[in-house]
């Protein structure tokens, strides 16, 4: 064997040995990460040093909590929901910022999250906080189900994906006492967040992280319902978000290629993939630690162990309308008497925390369908094959179309919304027929309720669900809006375009005709539309919790950024506005 052959053999032997050493280091590093001995940030640093061509897994489970909490961060965002994902991702765009997101639920790996039509299967599962209201007086002691996403993406991972901003007049009212919150001020935030498949325009963004599009494959029942609405005398509306909200039409959705486009998909995962932030799942926040009037740290529970993590700059609470006031109150921020009632040391008396709860309410007008084309057929092999191509019933968001009408002519904005579903949707889906029959539903929806409710503590223990009281129908005129909605829904369904699809009326049923009978039906079948807002309201009055820059009154280094800051509820679906609030909060922090 020549000397050159020996050198060549030794060369490859050395390379192999180095490779084995590197592989051993990679294996050990992976083990250290999986066991939680090193944080994700440390994993990426070590991986780069040894030339490891890999990324740390996206899912930081409870096992990683100790490593996560051993580091200090510039910003801690509590809650990986719609607003939390947006504010965290935007703050992480500055490489100087070290950002941590704490989420009580797991990563969004469940397939039912990403298949649009299957979102009701997520209700009352571990991915849902699964709240129930207190017994409601107007409902003769009945309760309301309040689903809230407990997963990366929050409620944007379990909602119906409808992209609506709401009427400009609501934002303009906010802006009267909160500088920077008129619709003209907020339109750039909406546009920046949005990538609309119709293209960029004066009203829409074309290059934002959140994909907004028309449904890939609308159901023929939905198309017939739109034609029936037109025949019933209602104007068509191609775009509910361009300044003219009234009318009936298809809803645009937060989807891409027939799959859900949640705030986690659009904001959080790209930031994690780029190594810009740390997202700690399965981290139940116990309290925000206030030191000398400043929010400095967060205590959380993971895998049965308590951990404390410190923020150098700010803590942003994005727990949502139910959880954010609860976290504030167990941390000693809230109504003085209520906190003392639960033995909580009062650090800041803010009487508005947990007050001003507002929501939207709807109930079903459902009919049998004479053809087997409703969403009852979505589970077939044929539909599974279509879904693989981004088509078919499984791409449906269920509430495919609808619209907005004014019942009160003096109202500055529509007070009645409709959701058109080419299938049954009764009592959150739990009241649907179980016989596999076909049907369709129009859901008249009250979007300008005149009442407010509360979120209060049941215990100082943050793991105990709070007491939610919508105080529904405290104003009798709210019934009038829904009664009118039932009559309009029946009028639409009676139109000729639905003659070949319309079977017998399933609900309310032909025996329910008078206003009093409809009111009784409403009390039995009303549900929320999963749009709670307002419990940490923005403003400068005695009941305000945050100022116009979302800073908690009287506490430094702490902001709230989610739907709870809305002083008054918008008259449409709340996901897009929640994302906008996250965008707005990040802007204000960066400019402060």
Coordinates of C-alpha atoms in Angstrom, one line a residue:
X1 CA 0.0 0.0 0.0
X2 CA 1.4 3.4 -1.0
X3 CA 2.1 6.1 1.4
X4 CA -0.7 8.2 -0.2
X5 CA -3.2 5.4 0.4
X6 CA -2.2 5.3 4.1
X7 CA -2.7 9.0 4.3
X8 CA -6.0 8.8 2.6
X9 CA -7.2 6.0 4.9
X10 CA -6.0 7.9 8.0
X11 CA -7.8 11.0 6.7
X12 CA -11.2 9.2 6.4
X13 CA -10.6 7.5 9.8
X14 CA -10.0 10.9 11.4
X15 CA -13.1 12.3 9.7
X16 CA -15.2 9.4 10.9
X17 CA -13.9 9.8 14.5
X18 CA -14.7 13.5 14.5
X19 CA -18.1 12.6 13.1
X20 CA -18.7 10.1 15.9
X21 CA -17.6 12.7 18.5
X22 CA -19.9 15.3 17.0
X23 CA -22.8 12.8 16.8
X24 CA -22.2 11.9 20.5
X25 CA -22.3 15.6 21.4
X26 CA -25.5 16.0 19.3
X27 CA -27.2 13.1 21.0
X28 CA -26.2 14.3 24.5
X29 CA -27.3 17.9 23.7
X30 CA -30.7 16.5 22.5
X31 CA -31.0 14.5 25.7
X32 CA -30.1 17.6 27.8
X33 CA -32.8 19.6 26.0
X34 CA -35.5 17.0 26.2
X35 CA -34.9 16.5 29.9
X36 CA -35.0 20.3 30.5
X37 CA -31.3 20.6 31.6
X38 CA -30.7 23.3 28.9
X39 CA -33.0 26.0 27.6
X40 CA -33.9 26.4 24.0
X41 CA -31.7 29.4 23.7
X42 CA -28.8 27.4 25.1
X43 CA -29.6 24.5 22.8
X44 CA -29.3 26.8 19.7
X45 CA -26.1 28.3 21.0
X46 CA -24.4 25.0 21.7
X47 CA -25.8 23.5 18.4
X48 CA -24.2 26.3 16.4
X49 CA -20.9 25.8 18.2
X50 CA -20.6 22.1 17.3
X51 CA -22.0 22.6 13.8
X52 CA -25.2 20.8 14.5
X53 CA -27.6 21.3 11.6
X54 CA -30.8 21.1 13.7
X55 CA -33.3 23.2 15.6
X56 CA -34.6 22.7 19.1
X57 CA -38.1 21.2 19.0
X58 CA -40.9 23.9 19.0
X59 CA -42.6 22.3 21.9
X60 CA -41.2 23.4 25.2
X61 CA -43.1 21.2 27.7
X62 CA -43.3 21.3 31.4
X63 CA -40.0 19.4 31.6
X64 CA -38.2 22.5 30.2
X65 CA -39.6 24.9 32.7
X66 CA -36.6 24.9 35.1
X67 CA -34.2 25.7 32.2
X68 CA -36.6 28.4 30.9
X69 CA -36.9 30.1 34.3
X70 CA -33.2 30.0 35.0
X71 CA -32.8 32.8 32.4
X72 CA -33.8 36.5 32.6
X73 CA -35.8 38.1 29.8
X74 CA -36.5 41.6 28.6
X75 CA -40.2 40.9 28.0
X76 CA -42.5 38.2 29.4
X77 CA -45.8 37.7 27.6
X78 CA -48.4 35.8 29.6
X79 CA -50.7 33.9 27.2
X80 CA -50.0 32.7 23.6
X81 CA -53.4 33.7 22.3
X82 CA -54.4 36.1 19.5
X83 CA -52.9 39.2 21.0
X84 CA -50.1 37.5 22.9
X85 CA -48.7 35.8 19.8
X86 CA -48.8 39.1 17.9
X87 CA -47.1 41.3 20.6
X88 CA -44.5 38.7 21.3
X89 CA -43.5 38.1 17.7
X90 CA -43.3 41.8 17.0
X91 CA -41.2 42.5 20.0
X92 CA -38.9 39.6 19.1
X93 CA -38.1 41.3 15.7
X94 CA -35.6 43.4 17.5
X95 CA -32.6 41.0 18.1
X96 CA -31.7 43.0 21.2
X97 CA -35.0 41.9 22.9
X98 CA -35.1 38.6 24.8
X99 CA -38.7 37.5 24.8
X100 CA -40.5 34.8 26.7
X101 CA -44.1 33.6 26.1
X102 CA -45.8 31.6 28.9
X103 CA -48.8 29.5 27.8
X104 CA -50.9 27.4 30.2
X105 CA -51.8 24.9 27.4
X106 CA -49.7 22.7 25.1
X107 CA -48.4 23.4 21.6
X108 CA -50.9 23.4 18.8
X109 CA -50.2 19.9 17.5
X110 CA -53.7 18.5 17.5
X111 CA -55.0 17.9 14.0
X112 CA -58.5 19.1 14.9
X113 CA -57.0 22.6 15.3
X114 CA -55.8 22.8 11.8
X115 CA -58.7 21.2 10.0
X116 CA -61.3 24.0 9.9
X117 CA -64.5 22.1 10.1
X118 CA -63.5 20.1 13.2
X119 CA -63.1 23.0 15.6
X120 CA -66.3 22.0 17.7
X121 CA -64.5 18.7 18.5
X122 CA -62.0 20.8 20.5
X123 CA -64.7 22.2 22.8
X124 CA -64.6 20.9 26.4
X125 CA -61.3 19.1 25.8
X126 CA -57.9 19.8 27.5
X127 CA -57.3 22.5 24.8
X128 CA -60.2 24.5 26.2
X129 CA -60.4 26.3 29.5
X130 CA -64.1 25.1 29.4
X131 CA -65.7 27.8 31.4
X132 CA -69.4 27.9 32.4
X133 CA -71.2 31.1 33.5
X134 CA -73.0 31.5 36.7
X135 CA -76.7 30.7 36.5
X136 CA -78.4 33.5 34.6
X137 CA -81.6 35.1 36.1
X138 CA -83.1 35.8 32.7
X139 CA -82.5 32.2 31.6
X140 CA -84.4 30.8 34.7
X141 CA -81.1 29.7 36.1
X142 CA -79.6 28.4 32.9
X143 CA -75.9 28.8 32.2
X144 CA -73.8 29.7 29.2
X145 CA -70.8 27.8 27.9
X146 CA -67.7 29.9 27.5
X147 CA -65.0 28.2 25.5
X148 CA -61.5 29.7 25.6
X149 CA -58.4 28.3 23.9
X150 CA -55.8 26.8 26.2
X151 CA -53.2 26.1 23.6
X152 CA -50.7 27.9 21.4
X153 CA -52.9 30.3 19.4
X154 CA -55.4 30.6 22.2
X155 CA -59.0 31.0 20.9
X156 CA -57.6 31.6 17.4
X157 CA -56.9 27.9 17.5
X158 CA -60.5 26.9 18.3
X159 CA -62.6 29.6 16.7
X160 CA -64.6 29.8 13.4
X161 CA -61.9 31.7 11.7
X162 CA -64.1 34.6 10.6
X163 CA -62.2 37.8 9.7
X164 CA -64.1 40.8 10.9
X165 CA -62.9 44.2 12.2
X166 CA -66.2 45.7 13.3
X167 CA -67.8 49.1 12.6
X168 CA -65.5 52.1 12.6
X169 CA -67.8 54.1 14.9
X170 CA -66.9 51.9 17.9
X171 CA -63.2 52.6 17.5
X172 CA -63.9 56.3 17.0
X173 CA -65.8 56.3 20.3
X174 CA -62.8 54.7 22.0
X175 CA -60.6 57.3 20.4
X176 CA -62.6 60.2 22.0
X177 CA -61.0 59.5 25.4
X178 CA -58.1 57.2 24.3
X179 CA -55.6 59.0 21.9
X180 CA -54.5 56.8 19.1
X181 CA -57.5 54.4 19.1
X182 CA -59.8 55.8 16.4
X183 CA -60.4 53.7 13.4
X184 CA -58.1 55.9 11.3
X185 CA -55.4 55.3 13.8
X186 CA -55.9 51.6 13.9
X187 CA -56.3 50.9 10.2
X188 CA -52.5 50.7 9.7
X189 CA -52.3 48.0 12.4
X190 CA -55.1 45.9 10.8
X191 CA -53.4 46.2 7.4
X192 CA -49.9 45.4 8.8
X193 CA -51.2 42.2 10.3
X194 CA -53.0 41.1 7.2
X195 CA -52.1 39.3 3.9
X196 CA -55.4 39.3 2.0
X197 CA -55.7 37.0 -0.9
X198 CA -57.6 39.6 -2.8
X199 CA -54.5 41.8 -2.7
X200 CA -53.4 45.0 -1.0
X201 CA -55.8 48.0 -1.1
X202 CA -56.8 51.1 0.8
X203 CA -58.6 48.8 3.3
X204 CA -56.5 45.7 3.3
X205 CA -52.9 44.6 3.7
X206 CA -51.2 42.3 1.3
X207 CA -48.0 41.2 3.0
X208 CA -48.7 40.7 6.7
X209 CA -48.3 37.5 8.7
X210 CA -52.0 36.6 8.9
X211 CA -53.4 35.1 5.8
X212 CA -57.0 36.2 5.1
X213 CA -58.8 34.7 2.1
X214 CA -62.1 33.6 0.6
X215 CA -63.3 30.1 1.4
X216 CA -61.8 27.6 -1.0
X217 CA -64.9 25.6 -1.4
X218 CA -68.2 27.2 -0.2
X219 CA -71.1 24.8 0.4
X220 CA -73.9 24.9 -2.2
X221 CA -76.4 25.5 0.7
X222 CA -74.5 28.6 1.7
X223 CA -74.6 29.9 -1.9
X224 CA -78.4 29.2 -1.9
X225 CA -78.8 31.1 1.4
X226 CA -77.1 34.1 -0.1
X227 CA -79.4 34.0 -3.1
X228 CA -82.4 33.6 -0.8
X229 CA -81.2 36.7 1.2
X230 CA -81.1 38.7 -2.0
X231 CA -84.6 37.5 -3.0
X232 CA -85.8 38.5 0.5
X233 CA -84.7 42.1 -0.2
X234 CA -81.3 42.3 1.5
X235 CA -78.4 43.9 -0.1
X236 CA -75.3 41.9 -0.9
X237 CA -71.9 42.9 0.6
X238 CA -68.6 41.7 -1.0
X239 CA -66.4 43.2 1.8
X240 CA -67.5 43.8 5.3
X241 CA -64.2 45.4 6.3
X242 CA -63.9 48.2 3.7
X243 CA -66.1 50.7 5.7
X244 CA -69.5 49.6 4.5
X245 CA -70.7 46.9 6.9
X246 CA -74.4 46.4 6.2
X247 CA -75.6 43.6 3.9
X248 CA -75.3 39.9 3.4
X249 CA -72.3 38.0 1.9
X250 CA -69.6 35.4 2.3
X251 CA -67.2 35.8 5.2
X252 CA -63.5 35.9 4.6
X253 CA -61.6 33.6 6.8
X254 CA -58.1 33.2 8.5
X255 CA -57.1 30.2 6.5
X256 CA -54.3 29.2 4.0
X257 CA -54.7 26.4 1.5
X258 CA -57.8 25.1 3.3
X259 CA -56.1 25.0 6.8
X260 CA -56.5 27.2 9.8
X261 CA -54.3 30.2 10.0
X262 CA -54.2 30.9 13.8
X263 CA -52.2 33.5 15.6
X264 CA -49.7 30.7 16.5
X265 CA -49.3 29.6 12.9
X266 CA -49.0 33.2 11.5
X267 CA -47.0 34.9 14.3
X268 CA -45.6 32.6 17.0
X269 CA -44.2 29.7 15.0
X270 CA -42.2 31.8 12.6
X271 CA -40.7 33.6 15.5
X272 CA -39.8 30.4 17.2
X273 CA -38.4 28.9 14.0
X274 CA -36.2 31.9 13.6
X275 CA -34.9 31.4 17.2
X276 CA -36.2 34.9 18.1
X277 CA -38.2 34.0 21.2
X278 CA -38.8 31.3 23.8
X279 CA -42.3 29.8 24.1
X280 CA -42.9 27.8 27.2
X281 CA -46.0 25.6 27.1
X282 CA -47.8 23.9 30.0
X283 CA -46.9 26.9 32.2
X284 CA -49.8 27.9 34.5
X285 CA -49.2 31.4 35.7
X286 CA -49.8 31.7 39.5
X287 CA -49.2 35.5 39.9
X288 CA -47.3 38.5 38.7
X289 CA -44.8 39.6 41.3
X290 CA -44.9 43.3 42.1
X291 CA -41.9 44.9 43.8
X292 CA -42.0 48.5 45.0
X293 CA -44.9 49.3 42.6
X294 CA -43.3 47.6 39.6
X295 CA -44.0 44.3 37.9
X296 CA -40.7 42.4 38.0
X297 CA -41.4 38.7 37.7
X298 CA -43.9 36.0 37.0
X299 CA -44.4 32.9 39.1
X300 CA -45.8 29.9 37.2
X301 CA -46.5 26.2 37.8
X302 CA -45.2 23.5 35.5
X303 CA -45.2 19.7 36.2
X304 CA -46.2 20.3 39.8
X305 CA -43.3 22.6 40.5
X306 CA -43.3 26.4 41.0
X307 CA -40.9 28.5 39.0
X308 CA -40.1 32.3 38.9
X309 CA -38.9 34.1 35.9
X310 CA -37.7 37.8 35.8
X311 CA -38.5 40.5 33.3
X312 CA -35.9 43.3 32.9
X313 CA -38.2 45.6 31.1
X314 CA -41.9 44.8 31.0
X315 CA -44.6 42.1 31.5
X316 CA -47.4 42.0 29.0
X317 CA -50.6 40.2 30.2
X318 CA -52.4 38.6 27.3
X319 CA -54.5 36.0 29.1
X320 CA -57.8 37.1 27.6
X321 CA -61.0 38.5 28.9
X322 CA -61.5 35.8 31.5
X323 CA -57.9 35.0 32.6
X324 CA -56.4 38.5 32.5
X325 CA -58.6 39.9 35.3
X326 CA -58.1 36.7 37.3
X327 CA -54.3 36.9 37.1
X328 CA -54.4 40.6 38.1
X329 CA -56.6 39.9 41.1
X330 CA -54.7 36.9 42.4
X331 CA -51.6 39.2 42.1
X332 CA -53.1 41.8 44.3
X333 CA -54.5 44.2 41.7
X334 CA -58.2 44.7 41.6
X335 CA -61.2 45.8 43.7
X336 CA -60.0 46.2 47.3
X337 CA -63.0 44.7 49.0
X338 CA -63.1 41.7 46.7
X339 CA -59.4 40.9 47.1
X340 CA -59.7 41.1 50.9
X341 CA -62.7 38.8 50.8
X342 CA -60.3 36.2 49.4
X343 CA -57.4 37.0 51.8
X344 CA -55.3 38.6 49.0
X345 CA -52.9 41.3 49.9
X346 CA -54.0 44.5 48.1
X347 CA -51.1 46.0 46.1
X348 CA -53.3 48.3 43.9
X349 CA -56.9 49.0 44.4
X350 CA -58.4 49.0 40.8
X351 CA -62.2 48.6 41.1
X352 CA -62.7 48.1 37.4
X353 CA -60.8 44.8 37.2
X354 CA -63.3 42.1 36.2
X355 CA -66.1 44.5 35.6
X356 CA -67.6 45.6 32.3
X357 CA -67.8 42.1 30.8
X358 CA -69.5 42.2 27.4
X359 CA -70.2 39.5 24.8
X360 CA -72.3 38.6 21.7
X361 CA -75.2 36.2 21.9
X362 CA -76.9 34.1 19.2
X363 CA -79.5 31.3 18.8
X364 CA -80.4 28.9 16.0
X365 CA -83.0 29.0 13.3
X366 CA -82.5 25.5 11.9
X367 CA -84.1 23.5 9.1
X368 CA -83.9 20.0 7.8
X369 CA -82.2 19.8 4.4
X370 CA -83.7 17.6 1.7
X371 CA -80.4 16.8 0.1
X372 CA -77.3 15.1 1.5
X373 CA -75.0 18.0 0.9
X374 CA -74.7 19.5 4.4
X375 CA -71.8 19.3 6.7
X376 CA -73.2 16.2 8.2
X377 CA -71.4 14.5 5.3
X378 CA -68.0 16.0 6.1
X379 CA -66.6 12.8 7.7
X380 CA -66.7 10.7 4.5
X381 CA -63.7 9.2 2.7
X382 CA -64.6 11.4 -0.3
X383 CA -64.4 14.5 1.8
X384 CA -61.0 13.4 3.3
X385 CA -59.7 13.0 -0.2
X386 CA -60.9 16.4 -1.2
X387 CA -59.4 17.9 2.0
X388 CA -56.0 16.6 0.9
X389 CA -56.4 18.9 -2.1
X390 CA -57.5 21.9 0.0
X391 CA -61.1 21.4 -1.0
X392 CA -64.3 20.0 0.3
X393 CA -66.4 20.2 3.5
X394 CA -63.5 19.9 5.9
X395 CA -62.2 23.3 4.8
X396 CA -65.5 24.8 5.9
X397 CA -65.4 27.2 8.9
X398 CA -69.0 26.2 9.5
X399 CA -70.2 29.9 9.7
X400 CA -69.4 30.4 6.0
X401 CA -71.5 33.5 5.4
X402 CA -73.8 36.0 7.1
X403 CA -74.1 39.7 7.4
X404 CA -75.1 42.8 9.3
X405 CA -78.4 44.7 9.6
X406 CA -79.7 47.6 11.6
X407 CA -82.8 46.8 13.7
X408 CA -82.7 50.1 15.6
X409 CA -82.5 52.8 12.9
X410 CA -80.9 55.2 15.4
X411 CA -78.0 52.9 16.0
X412 CA -74.7 54.2 14.5
X413 CA -73.7 50.6 13.6
X414 CA -75.6 47.4 12.8
X415 CA -76.9 45.7 15.9
X416 CA -77.8 42.4 14.3
X417 CA -75.4 39.9 12.7
X418 CA -76.1 36.6 11.0
X419 CA -74.1 33.5 10.8
X420 CA -75.1 31.1 8.0
X421 CA -74.1 27.5 8.5
X422 CA -74.6 24.7 5.9
X423 CA -75.2 22.3 8.7
X424 CA -76.6 22.2 12.2
X425 CA -75.1 24.4 14.9
X426 CA -77.3 24.3 18.0
X427 CA -76.1 25.0 21.6
X428 CA -72.4 25.1 20.6
X429 CA -72.9 22.0 18.5
X430 CA -73.9 19.9 21.5
X431 CA -77.6 20.2 20.6
X432 CA -77.2 19.0 17.0
X433 CA -79.2 16.0 15.9
X434 CA -77.3 12.8 16.4
X435 CA -79.1 10.8 13.7
X436 CA -76.7 12.0 10.9
X437 CA -79.5 13.9 9.1
X438 CA -78.8 16.9 7.0
X439 CA -79.8 20.4 7.9
X440 CA -78.8 24.1 7.8
X441 CA -78.8 26.9 10.3
X442 CA -79.1 30.7 10.4
X443 CA -78.0 32.2 13.7
X444 CA -79.3 35.7 14.4
X445 CA -76.7 37.3 16.6
X446 CA -77.0 40.2 19.1
X447 CA -73.9 42.3 18.7
X448 CA -74.8 45.5 20.5
X449 CA -76.0 44.2 23.8
X450 CA -76.8 46.9 26.3
X451 CA -75.8 44.9 29.4
X452 CA -72.6 44.2 31.2
X453 CA -71.4 41.4 33.5
X454 CA -68.5 40.5 35.7
X455 CA -65.6 38.1 36.2
X456 CA -64.9 37.6 39.9
X457 CA -62.7 35.3 41.9
X458 CA -64.1 32.1 43.3
X459 CA -60.8 31.6 45.2
X460 CA -57.4 33.1 45.7
X461 CA -56.1 29.9 44.0
X462 CA -55.5 30.7 40.3
X463 CA -56.3 27.1 39.3
X464 CA -59.9 27.5 40.5
X465 CA -62.1 28.8 37.7
X466 CA -63.4 32.3 38.2
X467 CA -67.1 33.2 38.5
X468 CA -68.4 34.5 35.1
X469 CA -71.7 36.4 35.2
X470 CA -72.9 37.7 31.8
X471 CA -76.0 39.3 33.3
X472 CA -77.6 38.5 30.0
X473 CA -80.8 40.3 28.9
X474 CA -80.6 42.7 31.8
X475 CA -82.1 45.1 29.2
X476 CA -85.3 43.8 27.7
X477 CA -84.7 45.6 24.4
X478 CA -82.0 43.0 23.7
X479 CA -84.8 40.5 23.2
X480 CA -86.3 42.7 20.6
X481 CA -83.2 42.5 18.4
X482 CA -83.1 38.7 18.5
X483 CA -86.8 38.3 18.0
X484 CA -86.5 40.5 14.8
X485 CA -83.5 38.3 13.8
X486 CA -85.6 35.1 14.0
X487 CA -88.3 36.6 11.8
X488 CA -85.7 37.8 9.2
X489 CA -84.1 34.3 9.2
X490 CA -87.4 32.7 8.5
X491 CA -88.1 35.2 5.8
X492 CA -84.8 34.4 4.1
X493 CA -85.3 30.6 4.4
X494 CA -88.8 30.9 2.9
X495 CA -87.3 32.4 -0.3
X496 CA -87.5 30.5 -3.6
X497 CA -83.7 29.9 -3.8
X498 CA -84.0 27.4 -0.9
X499 CA -87.1 25.6 -2.3
X500 CA -85.2 22.5 -3.3
X501 CA -83.2 22.3 -0.1
X502 CA -85.7 23.4 2.6
X503 CA -87.2 20.6 4.7
X504 CA -89.2 21.0 7.9
X505 CA -88.3 23.7 10.4
X506 CA -86.4 22.0 13.2
X507 CA -86.0 25.0 15.5
X508 CA -87.7 27.1 16.8
X509 CA -90.4 24.9 15.2
X510 CA -93.7 25.8 13.5
X511 CA -95.5 26.1 16.8
X512 CA -93.3 29.0 17.9
X513 CA -94.8 32.2 16.3
X514 CA -95.6 35.0 18.7
X515 CA -93.0 37.3 20.2
X516 CA -93.5 35.8 23.6
X517 CA -93.1 32.2 22.3
X518 CA -89.9 33.3 20.5
X519 CA -88.6 34.9 23.7
X520 CA -89.2 31.6 25.5
X521 CA -87.3 29.8 22.8
X522 CA -84.4 32.3 23.0
X523 CA -84.1 31.7 26.7
X524 CA -83.7 28.0 26.1
X525 CA -81.4 28.0 23.1
X526 CA -79.3 31.2 23.4
X527 CA -75.5 30.8 23.5
X528 CA -72.6 33.2 23.5
X529 CA -70.6 33.7 20.2
X530 CA -67.4 33.3 22.2
X531 CA -66.5 37.0 22.1
X532 CA -66.0 38.1 25.7
X533 CA -64.4 41.6 26.1
X534 CA -64.0 44.5 28.4
X535 CA -62.9 43.2 31.9
X536 CA -59.7 45.3 32.0
X537 CA -61.1 48.2 30.1
X538 CA -58.9 51.0 28.7
X539 CA -59.6 54.6 29.7
X540 CA -59.0 57.3 32.3
X541 CA -62.1 57.1 34.4
X542 CA -62.4 55.4 37.9
X543 CA -63.3 52.0 36.4
X544 CA -60.5 51.9 33.8
X545 CA -57.8 49.3 34.3
X546 CA -55.3 50.4 31.7
X547 CA -54.5 53.8 30.0
X548 CA -54.4 54.4 26.3
X549 CA -50.9 52.8 26.1
X550 CA -52.3 49.7 27.8
X551 CA -50.3 50.3 31.0
X552 CA -52.0 49.2 34.1
X553 CA -52.9 52.2 36.2
X554 CA -50.6 52.6 39.2
X555 CA -48.3 49.6 38.4
X556 CA -45.1 50.2 36.4
X557 CA -43.8 47.7 33.9
X558 CA -47.1 46.0 33.4
X559 CA -49.5 46.2 30.4
X560 CA -52.6 44.3 29.3
X561 CA -53.0 43.4 25.6
X562 CA -56.0 41.4 24.7
X563 CA -59.8 41.8 24.1
X564 CA -60.2 42.6 27.8
X565 CA -59.0 46.2 27.2
X566 CA -62.0 47.1 24.9
X567 CA -64.0 49.8 26.6
X568 CA -67.1 48.8 24.6
X569 CA -67.6 45.7 22.4
X570 CA -67.2 45.9 18.7
X571 CA -70.2 44.7 16.7
X572 CA -68.5 41.8 14.9
X573 CA -66.2 38.8 15.5
X574 CA -63.3 39.7 17.8
X575 CA -60.3 37.7 16.7
X576 CA -58.9 40.2 14.1
X577 CA -59.3 43.1 16.6
X578 CA -57.5 41.1 19.3
X579 CA -54.6 40.6 16.9
X580 CA -54.6 44.3 16.1
X581 CA -54.4 45.1 19.9
X582 CA -51.3 42.9 20.0
X583 CA -49.8 44.8 17.1
X584 CA -50.7 48.1 18.7
X585 CA -49.2 47.2 22.0
X586 CA -45.9 46.1 20.4
X587 CA -45.7 49.4 18.6
X588 CA -46.3 51.4 21.7
X589 CA -43.6 49.5 23.6
X590 CA -41.1 50.0 20.8
X591 CA -41.9 53.7 20.7
X592 CA -41.8 54.3 24.4

